[in-house]
């Protein structure tokens, strides 16, 4: 009767139709007839082969009621379908499901919001049902499209708009759950589906007011909050989607994020972009983190021609992603990250300089703004490089340090560095400074067990090369990097600032016994460190910070690497620096000369207290006290003040103001130190770095003092000393030009005396002493009688040979340095 047919016809209808008709009351307000619904459910369970017919008939009635706007009967039909789905789980349910989905689709297509919400709720219930067997033909393309469209509802009524958006998000969540649990779940990860699902979720997530609520790991808001706030619901659905992603489909879920951020211009400002990728990094499985990083790098390459702020926003997102990924697995992307970032650093510098060149002569506001924006990009790259590198394990960090150092361009060399050919001197300097700043951040907190691990030879030489550049900022960065690597006990903060420390024990310096590996390192590379400190003190553009860093370098070397032999070398270096300030062969300004004197005073004060030799401490303290009264400008507390009166000249004969070698040797000799080498002035090594740094050679000649023992065994010495210089002998000997072979021979001889171990030089010189006498006699045309017996003593220190005899000759000619 409810179907509008006569009793006779109704009796002839199939039983399943009669059962279906009976569940609908005459007045839809009365709701579903529960007794008849129980009969229909029992019938469906008893005869599952009738399920498809029941579903088809219900779908027919529902379609008719939708067209006629009889929404009460629509609600009853959907309730009946839901109950049948929950009750029936046989294999015959597949055709019934198709009818059910068809009815849900009809509801979603209608323009009535209530029906759309009703269809969504039914679909969500269906999605939570675990089917016994997979469906090999079912697809959810329509539902993905429809639910995604509902997520973008723009209904003028805020409540209706909110309800439709929530229904769309819940529908997407249901599709994801149903498709992931299905055997054919790979279809949902296809790009055509992800390109609809992900932007729909991001669109709703962007409406959230509290951005900071989404920067951490997944949370579990209350159910009421989920229902009321589309943003929170969308975020949880997004997290769930990413959490279900696997190795093969991770990229398909991430790429639509970039498209959404590009389309809506959300890279500048990039708060939402950062929060999105934090959600991504916290939601995906840790072993897939490198996929996201690769995608960000790839997108950075795609947008390399965009505005600086857009690129800076992408790099900032990369930094946040790296910060999270560094705690887990970063996979094979380590070098790729650094290589890409260095490439974009080079591009940014190129853009900055090209803008500057194009606006030469017209300083406009727009150009200065572009330059400042490029600086933002460069700083973001440096921060990312430094943060990523500082979070790597030690073995990988060492490789990255080498990798970055190999990219630092050096003028006059051909290497694998970033090509500076098109940048010019200004661009090369910018690249050098930024790469060294990156390296400084990478080395921060690096604690190597031995110095040789922190400063291997292939890394040490390139690192120290910029310390010879005529740029104070470059030299500062090199020294700071060196401090990061040498300071293994965090003493640098205690040594900050150059000053006369009254009591070093108050600093509570931490140190360990010098290991054999560190002793070996200083034997091999100590002279190289001394050389760069020595040359760094002679730069005319040094400011207070340079002197502070040089002092810290000497102090850290003393703490971490100094045994008795190194202590002597450091004292020789300090005295040589004092001589640089006094003699002033380099024509340094008076401020620099006083700064060097203050540096030597601060360091010897520190060293004397570290080795705790009373006589040495007394001599240093006496000189400092005298300076405080008579020449306060020789002390760091005075010379580095803003207004300091500088002397017009330095008197060389005021020995009370200087640290004297003989007094130091006397004080240390009484404490068991081998002070013979203190009598030999420090001379830095000669290397190719002087040419690379556009310097003059620091050593034009090499001195060799030869003292020959008296044949009669007397200890009286002749006072007359003949000095033969390079220029004098060059005029006396008519060579008419030296051949290349002879020049190479001299270079090898000089290098041998500077770099070979002391024991090796001594052994060779003992066996070839007679050859030395013969060579000297030939050149000087003098007759020198050799020692009468092998009992003569000979000492060789730092490339200088001393034979005690009569007469004494002091020569400065490289050709005389033979064994």
PDB file of N, CA, C and O in Angstrom, residues 779-813:
ATOM      1  N   UNK A 779     134.232  28.460  -1.897  1.00  0.00           N
ATOM      2  CA  UNK A 779     133.476  29.666  -2.191  1.00  0.00           C
ATOM      3  C   UNK A 779     134.161  30.904  -1.616  1.00  0.00           C
ATOM      4  O   UNK A 779     134.280  31.938  -2.264  1.00  0.00           O
ATOM      5  N   UNK A 780     134.612  30.818  -0.402  1.00  0.00           N
ATOM      6  CA  UNK A 780     135.196  31.978   0.268  1.00  0.00           C
ATOM      7  C   UNK A 780     136.676  32.158  -0.041  1.00  0.00           C
ATOM      8  O   UNK A 780     137.255  33.181   0.316  1.00  0.00           O
ATOM      9  N   UNK A 781     137.261  31.171  -0.702  1.00  0.00           N
ATOM     10  CA  UNK A 781     138.697  31.168  -1.001  1.00  0.00           C
ATOM     11  C   UNK A 781     139.518  31.356   0.275  1.00  0.00           C
ATOM     12  O   UNK A 781     140.471  32.133   0.347  1.00  0.00           O
ATOM     13  N   UNK A 782     139.067  30.704   1.279  1.00  0.00           N
ATOM     14  CA  UNK A 782     139.747  30.735   2.580  1.00  0.00           C
ATOM     15  C   UNK A 782     140.246  29.346   2.916  1.00  0.00           C
ATOM     16  O   UNK A 782     139.671  28.353   2.482  1.00  0.00           O
ATOM     17  N   UNK A 783     141.228  29.305   3.666  1.00  0.00           N
ATOM     18  CA  UNK A 783     141.758  28.028   4.119  1.00  0.00           C
ATOM     19  C   UNK A 783     141.317  27.807   5.547  1.00  0.00           C
ATOM     20  O   UNK A 783     141.757  28.509   6.454  1.00  0.00           O
ATOM     21  N   UNK A 784     140.440  26.854   5.674  1.00  0.00           N
ATOM     22  CA  UNK A 784     139.930  26.552   7.014  1.00  0.00           C
ATOM     23  C   UNK A 784     140.388  25.156   7.387  1.00  0.00           C
ATOM     24  O   UNK A 784     140.098  24.184   6.691  1.00  0.00           O
ATOM     25  N   UNK A 785     141.086  25.072   8.475  1.00  0.00           N
ATOM     26  CA  UNK A 785     141.596  23.782   8.908  1.00  0.00           C
ATOM     27  C   UNK A 785     140.500  23.018   9.637  1.00  0.00           C
ATOM     28  O   UNK A 785     139.907  23.555  10.558  1.00  0.00           O
ATOM     29  N   UNK A 786     140.234  21.795   9.206  1.00  0.00           N
ATOM     30  CA  UNK A 786     139.159  21.027   9.863  1.00  0.00           C
ATOM     31  C   UNK A 786     139.529  20.654  11.289  1.00  0.00           C
ATOM     32  O   UNK A 786     140.698  20.724  11.667  1.00  0.00           O
ATOM     33  N   UNK A 787     138.555  20.296  12.062  1.00  0.00           N
ATOM     34  CA  UNK A 787     138.835  19.892  13.459  1.00  0.00           C
ATOM     35  C   UNK A 787     139.811  18.724  13.492  1.00  0.00           C
ATOM     36  O   UNK A 787     139.794  17.842  12.627  1.00  0.00           O
ATOM     37  N   UNK A 788     140.699  18.708  14.467  1.00  0.00           N
ATOM     38  CA  UNK A 788     141.708  17.651  14.536  1.00  0.00           C
ATOM     39  C   UNK A 788     141.145  16.289  14.853  1.00  0.00           C
ATOM     40  O   UNK A 788     141.757  15.275  14.557  1.00  0.00           O
ATOM     41  N   UNK A 789     139.991  16.243  15.454  1.00  0.00           N
ATOM     42  CA  UNK A 789     139.445  14.948  15.856  1.00  0.00           C
ATOM     43  C   UNK A 789     137.940  15.034  15.812  1.00  0.00           C
ATOM     44  O   UNK A 789     137.365  16.112  15.882  1.00  0.00           O
ATOM     45  N   UNK A 790     137.279  13.857  15.736  1.00  0.00           N
ATOM     46  CA  UNK A 790     135.799  13.862  15.704  1.00  0.00           C
ATOM     47  C   UNK A 790     135.160  14.282  17.012  1.00  0.00           C
ATOM     48  O   UNK A 790     133.967  14.249  17.157  1.00  0.00           O
ATOM     49  N   UNK A 791     136.002  14.662  17.977  1.00  0.00           N
ATOM     50  CA  UNK A 791     135.432  14.993  19.287  1.00  0.00           C
ATOM     51  C   UNK A 791     134.790  16.367  19.326  1.00  0.00           C
ATOM     52  O   UNK A 791     134.215  16.747  20.324  1.00  0.00           O
ATOM     53  N   UNK A 792     134.926  17.140  18.231  1.00  0.00           N
ATOM     54  CA  UNK A 792     134.313  18.466  18.198  1.00  0.00           C
ATOM     55  C   UNK A 792     132.804  18.387  18.340  1.00  0.00           C
ATOM     56  O   UNK A 792     132.185  17.485  17.812  1.00  0.00           O
ATOM     57  N   UNK A 793     132.239  19.336  19.028  1.00  0.00           N
ATOM     58  CA  UNK A 793     130.785  19.331  19.245  1.00  0.00           C
ATOM     59  C   UNK A 793     130.086  20.142  18.179  1.00  0.00           C
ATOM     60  O   UNK A 793     130.646  21.109  17.655  1.00  0.00           O
ATOM     61  N   UNK A 794     128.918  19.748  17.885  1.00  0.00           N
ATOM     62  CA  UNK A 794     128.133  20.434  16.858  1.00  0.00           C
ATOM     63  C   UNK A 794     126.670  20.372  17.270  1.00  0.00           C
ATOM     64  O   UNK A 794     126.196  19.333  17.706  1.00  0.00           O
ATOM     65  N   UNK A 795     125.957  21.479  17.129  1.00  0.00           N
ATOM     66  CA  UNK A 795     124.513  21.503  17.370  1.00  0.00           C
ATOM     67  C   UNK A 795     123.834  22.126  16.174  1.00  0.00           C
ATOM     68  O   UNK A 795     124.324  23.096  15.608  1.00  0.00           O
ATOM     69  N   UNK A 796     122.707  21.551  15.821  1.00  0.00           N
ATOM     70  CA  UNK A 796     121.894  22.077  14.713  1.00  0.00           C
ATOM     71  C   UNK A 796     120.487  22.267  15.237  1.00  0.00           C
ATOM     72  O   UNK A 796     119.900  21.330  15.774  1.00  0.00           O
ATOM     73  N   UNK A 797     119.987  23.454  15.134  1.00  0.00           N
ATOM     74  CA  UNK A 797     118.654  23.746  15.656  1.00  0.00           C
ATOM     75  C   UNK A 797     117.887  24.583  14.651  1.00  0.00           C
ATOM     76  O   UNK A 797     118.350  25.650  14.256  1.00  0.00           O
ATOM     77  N   UNK A 798     116.710  24.037  14.265  1.00  0.00           N
ATOM     78  CA  UNK A 798     115.798  24.747  13.372  1.00  0.00           C
ATOM     79  C   UNK A 798     116.479  25.247  12.122  1.00  0.00           C
ATOM     80  O   UNK A 798     116.339  26.383  11.702  1.00  0.00           O
ATOM     81  N   UNK A 799     117.271  24.400  11.517  1.00  0.00           N
ATOM     82  CA  UNK A 799     117.865  24.751  10.241  1.00  0.00           C
ATOM     83  C   UNK A 799     119.125  25.575  10.347  1.00  0.00           C
ATOM     84  O   UNK A 799     119.639  26.064   9.355  1.00  0.00           O
ATOM     85  N   UNK A 800     119.699  25.750  11.565  1.00  0.00           N
ATOM     86  CA  UNK A 800     120.931  26.510  11.741  1.00  0.00           C
ATOM     87  C   UNK A 800     121.986  25.585  12.341  1.00  0.00           C
ATOM     88  O   UNK A 800     121.742  24.891  13.317  1.00  0.00           O
ATOM     89  N   UNK A 801     123.176  25.591  11.770  1.00  0.00           N
ATOM     90  CA  UNK A 801     124.259  24.747  12.271  1.00  0.00           C
ATOM     91  C   UNK A 801     125.286  25.622  12.977  1.00  0.00           C
ATOM     92  O   UNK A 801     125.650  26.695  12.487  1.00  0.00           O
ATOM     93  N   UNK A 802     125.786  25.169  14.117  1.00  0.00           N
ATOM     94  CA  UNK A 802     126.776  25.916  14.890  1.00  0.00           C
ATOM     95  C   UNK A 802     127.996  25.021  15.126  1.00  0.00           C
ATOM     96  O   UNK A 802     127.906  23.983  15.783  1.00  0.00           O
ATOM     97  N   UNK A 803     129.128  25.424  14.594  1.00  0.00           N
ATOM     98  CA  UNK A 803     130.384  24.750  14.866  1.00  0.00           C
ATOM     99  C   UNK A 803     131.232  25.717  15.697  1.00  0.00           C
ATOM    100  O   UNK A 803     131.481  26.854  15.273  1.00  0.00           O
ATOM    101  N   UNK A 804     131.651  25.277  16.852  1.00  0.00           N
ATOM    102  CA  UNK A 804     132.398  26.145  17.765  1.00  0.00           C
ATOM    103  C   UNK A 804     133.880  26.044  17.437  1.00  0.00           C
ATOM    104  O   UNK A 804     134.510  25.012  17.646  1.00  0.00           O
ATOM    105  N   UNK A 805     134.423  27.140  16.880  1.00  0.00           N
ATOM    106  CA  UNK A 805     135.828  27.158  16.516  1.00  0.00           C
ATOM    107  C   UNK A 805     136.229  28.591  16.208  1.00  0.00           C
ATOM    108  O   UNK A 805     135.515  29.517  16.522  1.00  0.00           O
ATOM    109  N   UNK A 806     137.355  28.768  15.618  1.00  0.00           N
ATOM    110  CA  UNK A 806     137.860  30.081  15.245  1.00  0.00           C
ATOM    111  C   UNK A 806     138.250  30.028  13.784  1.00  0.00           C
ATOM    112  O   UNK A 806     138.953  29.093  13.357  1.00  0.00           O
ATOM    113  N   UNK A 807     137.904  30.969  12.934  1.00  0.00           N
ATOM    114  CA  UNK A 807     137.021  32.112  13.224  1.00  0.00           C
ATOM    115  C   UNK A 807     135.552  31.742  13.098  1.00  0.00           C
ATOM    116  O   UNK A 807     135.242  30.639  12.739  1.00  0.00           O
ATOM    117  N   UNK A 808     134.700  32.737  13.334  1.00  0.00           N
ATOM    118  CA  UNK A 808     133.254  32.544  13.241  1.00  0.00           C
ATOM    119  C   UNK A 808     132.763  33.297  12.012  1.00  0.00           C
ATOM    120  O   UNK A 808     133.059  34.470  11.829  1.00  0.00           O
ATOM    121  N   UNK A 809     132.001  32.591  11.144  1.00  0.00           N
ATOM    122  CA  UNK A 809     131.439  33.215   9.950  1.00  0.00           C
ATOM    123  C   UNK A 809     129.915  33.130  10.008  1.00  0.00           C
ATOM    124  O   UNK A 809     129.375  32.072  10.283  1.00  0.00           O
ATOM    125  N   UNK A 810     129.258  34.234   9.732  1.00  0.00           N
ATOM    126  CA  UNK A 810     127.793  34.243   9.620  1.00  0.00           C
ATOM    127  C   UNK A 810     127.448  34.537   8.170  1.00  0.00           C
ATOM    128  O   UNK A 810     127.833  35.568   7.641  1.00  0.00           O
ATOM    129  N   UNK A 811     126.804  33.557   7.518  1.00  0.00           N
ATOM    130  CA  UNK A 811     126.504  33.672   6.090  1.00  0.00           C
ATOM    131  C   UNK A 811     125.013  33.649   5.847  1.00  0.00           C
ATOM    132  O   UNK A 811     124.292  32.960   6.544  1.00  0.00           O
ATOM    133  N   UNK A 812     124.573  34.372   4.847  1.00  0.00           N
ATOM    134  CA  UNK A 812     123.179  34.398   4.415  1.00  0.00           C
ATOM    135  C   UNK A 812     123.142  34.164   2.922  1.00  0.00           C
ATOM    136  O   UNK A 812     122.921  35.073   2.132  1.00  0.00           O
ATOM    137  N   UNK A 813     123.364  32.914   2.533  1.00  0.00           N
ATOM    138  CA  UNK A 813     123.416  32.572   1.114  1.00  0.00           C
ATOM    139  C   UNK A 813     122.916  31.161   0.949  1.00  0.00           C
ATOM    140  O   UNK A 813     123.499  30.233   1.502  1.00  0.00           O
TER     141      UNK A 813
END
